[in-house]
mmCIF file of C-alpha atoms in Angstrom:
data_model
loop_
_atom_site.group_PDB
_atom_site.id
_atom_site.type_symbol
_atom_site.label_atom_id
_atom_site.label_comp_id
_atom_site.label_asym_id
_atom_site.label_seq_id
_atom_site.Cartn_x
_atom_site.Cartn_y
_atom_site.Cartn_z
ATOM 1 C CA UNK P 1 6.623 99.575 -86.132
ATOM 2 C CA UNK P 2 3.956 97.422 -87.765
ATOM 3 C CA UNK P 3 3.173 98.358 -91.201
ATOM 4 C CA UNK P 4 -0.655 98.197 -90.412
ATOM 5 C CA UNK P 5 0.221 100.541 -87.139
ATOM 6 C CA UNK P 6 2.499 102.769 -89.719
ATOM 7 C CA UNK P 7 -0.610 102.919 -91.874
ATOM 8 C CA UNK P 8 -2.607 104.431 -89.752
ATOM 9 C CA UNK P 9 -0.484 107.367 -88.501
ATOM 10 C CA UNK P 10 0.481 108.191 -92.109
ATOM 11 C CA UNK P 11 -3.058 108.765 -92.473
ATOM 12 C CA UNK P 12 -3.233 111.117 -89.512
ATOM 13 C CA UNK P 13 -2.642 114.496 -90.194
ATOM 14 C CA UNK P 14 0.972 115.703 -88.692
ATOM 15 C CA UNK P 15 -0.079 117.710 -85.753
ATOM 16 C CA UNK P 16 -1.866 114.374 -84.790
ATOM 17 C CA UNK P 17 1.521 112.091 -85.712
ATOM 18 C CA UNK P 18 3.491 114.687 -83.618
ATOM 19 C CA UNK P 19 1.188 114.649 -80.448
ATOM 20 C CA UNK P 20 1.277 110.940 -80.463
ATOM 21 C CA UNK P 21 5.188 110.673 -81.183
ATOM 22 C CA UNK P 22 5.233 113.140 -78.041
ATOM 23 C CA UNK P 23 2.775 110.798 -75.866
ATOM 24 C CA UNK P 24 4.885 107.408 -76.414
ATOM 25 C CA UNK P 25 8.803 108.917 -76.465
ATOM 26 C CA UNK P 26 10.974 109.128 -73.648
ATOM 27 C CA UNK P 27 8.427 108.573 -70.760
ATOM 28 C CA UNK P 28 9.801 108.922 -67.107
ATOM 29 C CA UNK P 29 8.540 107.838 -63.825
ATOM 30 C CA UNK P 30 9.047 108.178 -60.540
ATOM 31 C CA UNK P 31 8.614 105.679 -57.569
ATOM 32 C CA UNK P 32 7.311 107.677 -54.383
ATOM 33 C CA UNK P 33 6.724 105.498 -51.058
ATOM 34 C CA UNK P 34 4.889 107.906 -47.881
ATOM 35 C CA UNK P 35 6.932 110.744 -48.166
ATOM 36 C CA UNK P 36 10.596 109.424 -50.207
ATOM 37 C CA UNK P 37 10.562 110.251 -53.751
ATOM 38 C CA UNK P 38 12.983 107.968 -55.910
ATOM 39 C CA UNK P 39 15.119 108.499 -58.932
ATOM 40 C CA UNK P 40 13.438 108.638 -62.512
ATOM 41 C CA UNK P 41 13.779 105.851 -64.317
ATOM 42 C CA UNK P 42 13.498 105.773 -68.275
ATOM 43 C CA UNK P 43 9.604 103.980 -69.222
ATOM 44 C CA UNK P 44 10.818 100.297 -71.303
ATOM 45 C CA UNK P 45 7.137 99.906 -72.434
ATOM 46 C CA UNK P 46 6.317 101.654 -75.158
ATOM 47 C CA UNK P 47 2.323 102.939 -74.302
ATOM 48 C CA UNK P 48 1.990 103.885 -70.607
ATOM 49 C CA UNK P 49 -0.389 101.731 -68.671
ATOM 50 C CA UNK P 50 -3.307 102.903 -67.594
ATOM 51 C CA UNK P 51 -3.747 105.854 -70.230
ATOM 52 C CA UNK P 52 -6.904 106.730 -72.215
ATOM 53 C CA UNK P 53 -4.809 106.936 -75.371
ATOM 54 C CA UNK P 54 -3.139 103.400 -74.587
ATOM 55 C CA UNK P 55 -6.252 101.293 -75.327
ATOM 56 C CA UNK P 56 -6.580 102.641 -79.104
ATOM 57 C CA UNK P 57 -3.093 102.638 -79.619
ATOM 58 C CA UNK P 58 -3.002 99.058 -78.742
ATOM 59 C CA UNK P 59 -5.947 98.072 -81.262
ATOM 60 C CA UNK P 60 -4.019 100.047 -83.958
ATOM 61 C CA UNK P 61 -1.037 98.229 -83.297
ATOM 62 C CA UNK P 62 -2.435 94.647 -83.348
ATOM 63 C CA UNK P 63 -5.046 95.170 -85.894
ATOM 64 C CA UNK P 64 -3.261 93.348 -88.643
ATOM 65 C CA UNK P 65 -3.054 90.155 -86.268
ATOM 66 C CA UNK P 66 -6.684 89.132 -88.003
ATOM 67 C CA UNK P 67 -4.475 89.027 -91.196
ATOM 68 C CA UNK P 68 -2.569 86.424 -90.273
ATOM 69 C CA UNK P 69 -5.704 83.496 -89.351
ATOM 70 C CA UNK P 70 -7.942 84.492 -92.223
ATOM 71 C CA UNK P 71 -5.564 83.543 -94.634
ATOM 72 C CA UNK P 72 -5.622 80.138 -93.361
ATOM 73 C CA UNK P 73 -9.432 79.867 -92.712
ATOM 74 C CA UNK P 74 -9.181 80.103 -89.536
ATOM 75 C CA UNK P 75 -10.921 82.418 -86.933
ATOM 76 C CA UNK P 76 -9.782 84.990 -84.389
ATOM 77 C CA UNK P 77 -11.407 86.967 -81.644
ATOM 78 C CA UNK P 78 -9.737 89.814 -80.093
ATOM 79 C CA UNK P 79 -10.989 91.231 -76.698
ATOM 80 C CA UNK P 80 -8.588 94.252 -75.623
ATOM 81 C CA UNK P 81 -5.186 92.478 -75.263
ATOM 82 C CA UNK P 82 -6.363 88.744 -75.543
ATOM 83 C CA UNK P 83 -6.644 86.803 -78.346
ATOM 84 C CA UNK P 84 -8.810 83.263 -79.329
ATOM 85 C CA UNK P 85 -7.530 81.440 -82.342
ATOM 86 C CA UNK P 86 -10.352 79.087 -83.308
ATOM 87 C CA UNK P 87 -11.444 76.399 -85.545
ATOM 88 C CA UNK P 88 -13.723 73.626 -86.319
ATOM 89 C CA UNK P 89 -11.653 71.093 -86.594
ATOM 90 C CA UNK P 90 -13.105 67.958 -88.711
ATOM 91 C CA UNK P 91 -10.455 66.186 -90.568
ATOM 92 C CA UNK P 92 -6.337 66.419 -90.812
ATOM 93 C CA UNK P 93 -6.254 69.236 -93.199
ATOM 94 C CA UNK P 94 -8.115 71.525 -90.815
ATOM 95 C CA UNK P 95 -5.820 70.616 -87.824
ATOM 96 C CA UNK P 96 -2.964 71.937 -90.258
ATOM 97 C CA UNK P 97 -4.521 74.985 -90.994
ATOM 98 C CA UNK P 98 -5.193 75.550 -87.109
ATOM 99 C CA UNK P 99 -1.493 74.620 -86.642
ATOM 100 C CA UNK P 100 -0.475 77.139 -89.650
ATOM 101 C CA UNK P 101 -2.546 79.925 -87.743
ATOM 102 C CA UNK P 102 -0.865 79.025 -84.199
ATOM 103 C CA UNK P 103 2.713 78.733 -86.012
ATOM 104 C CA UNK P 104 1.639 82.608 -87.560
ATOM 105 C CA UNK P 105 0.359 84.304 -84.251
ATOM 106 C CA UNK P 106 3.556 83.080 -83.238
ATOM 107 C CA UNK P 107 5.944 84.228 -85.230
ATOM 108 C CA UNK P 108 3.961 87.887 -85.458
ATOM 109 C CA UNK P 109 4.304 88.181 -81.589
ATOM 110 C CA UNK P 110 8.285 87.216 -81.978
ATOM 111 C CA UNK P 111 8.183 89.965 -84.530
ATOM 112 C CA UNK P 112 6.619 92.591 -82.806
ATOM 113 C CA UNK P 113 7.726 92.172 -79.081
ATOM 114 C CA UNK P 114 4.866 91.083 -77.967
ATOM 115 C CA UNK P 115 5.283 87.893 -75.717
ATOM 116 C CA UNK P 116 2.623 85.251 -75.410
ATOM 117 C CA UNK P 117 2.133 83.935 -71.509
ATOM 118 C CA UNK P 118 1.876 79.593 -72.136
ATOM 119 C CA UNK P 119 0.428 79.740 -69.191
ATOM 120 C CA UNK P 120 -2.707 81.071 -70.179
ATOM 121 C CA UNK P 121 -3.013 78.878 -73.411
ATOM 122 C CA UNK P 122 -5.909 76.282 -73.802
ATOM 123 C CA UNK P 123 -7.104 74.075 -76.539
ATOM 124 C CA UNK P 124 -11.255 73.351 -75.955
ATOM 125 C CA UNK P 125 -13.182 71.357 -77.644
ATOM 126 C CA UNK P 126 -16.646 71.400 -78.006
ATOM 127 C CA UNK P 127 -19.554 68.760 -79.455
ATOM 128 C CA UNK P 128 -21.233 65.612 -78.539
ATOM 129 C CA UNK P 129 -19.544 63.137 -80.166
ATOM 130 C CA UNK P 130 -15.365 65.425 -80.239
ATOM 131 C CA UNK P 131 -13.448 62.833 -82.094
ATOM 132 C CA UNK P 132 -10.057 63.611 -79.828
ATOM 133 C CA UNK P 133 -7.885 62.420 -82.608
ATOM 134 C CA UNK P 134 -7.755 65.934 -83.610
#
């Protein structure tokens, strides 16, 4: 568990801790097509989908992902379960610190089990006059 995550819930009082270490362990489901119901199979994903709880859990989980790009001057937006490293980028030293950032995020998601999809990574650049160099 993260430490930021581990933070939280230690602030929580027990009954709370309890209800959520309830909520997230050993979740089963059940696969029923028109009438057959299936076998219950054990739930690998930590926070059910599609839960109210699930949402908040989430944010408490990732919130110490901002950590990781401020200490290299670099920004980071976070929209529910996406993420947008950016920086303006005007000379060598600031593509390293962008680089340092992506290298981070990178490493945190390898840490915590969170996998990044490639496919849905970009690099945009924006101004009149973009040197592309960078």
């Amino acid at each position: 568990m993260n430490n930021c995550f581990s933070n939280y819930l230690l602030s929580l009082p027990i009954q709370i801790v309890n209800w959520i270490k309830s909520f997230l362990h050993k979740k089963f489901y059940k696969v029923k097509i028109n009438s057959s119901l299936y076998d219950s199979y054990l739930v690998l994903s930590v926070i059910p989908q599609g839960s109210v709880l699930g949402p908040l859990l989430f944010i408490m989980y990732i919130n110490d992902l901002a950590d990781i790009c401020t200490k290299d001057e670099t920004d980071i937006y976070l929209y529910a379960d996406d993420a947008k490293i950016y920086k303006h980028v005007f000379s060598n030293a600031d593509q390293d610190q962008l680089q340092m950032s992506l290298s981070k995020l990178h490493d945190w998601s390898n840490t915590w089990l969170l996998s990044m999809n490639a496919q849905n990574c970009k690099v945009v650049s924006y101004g009149r006059h973009a040197d592309k160099n960078y």
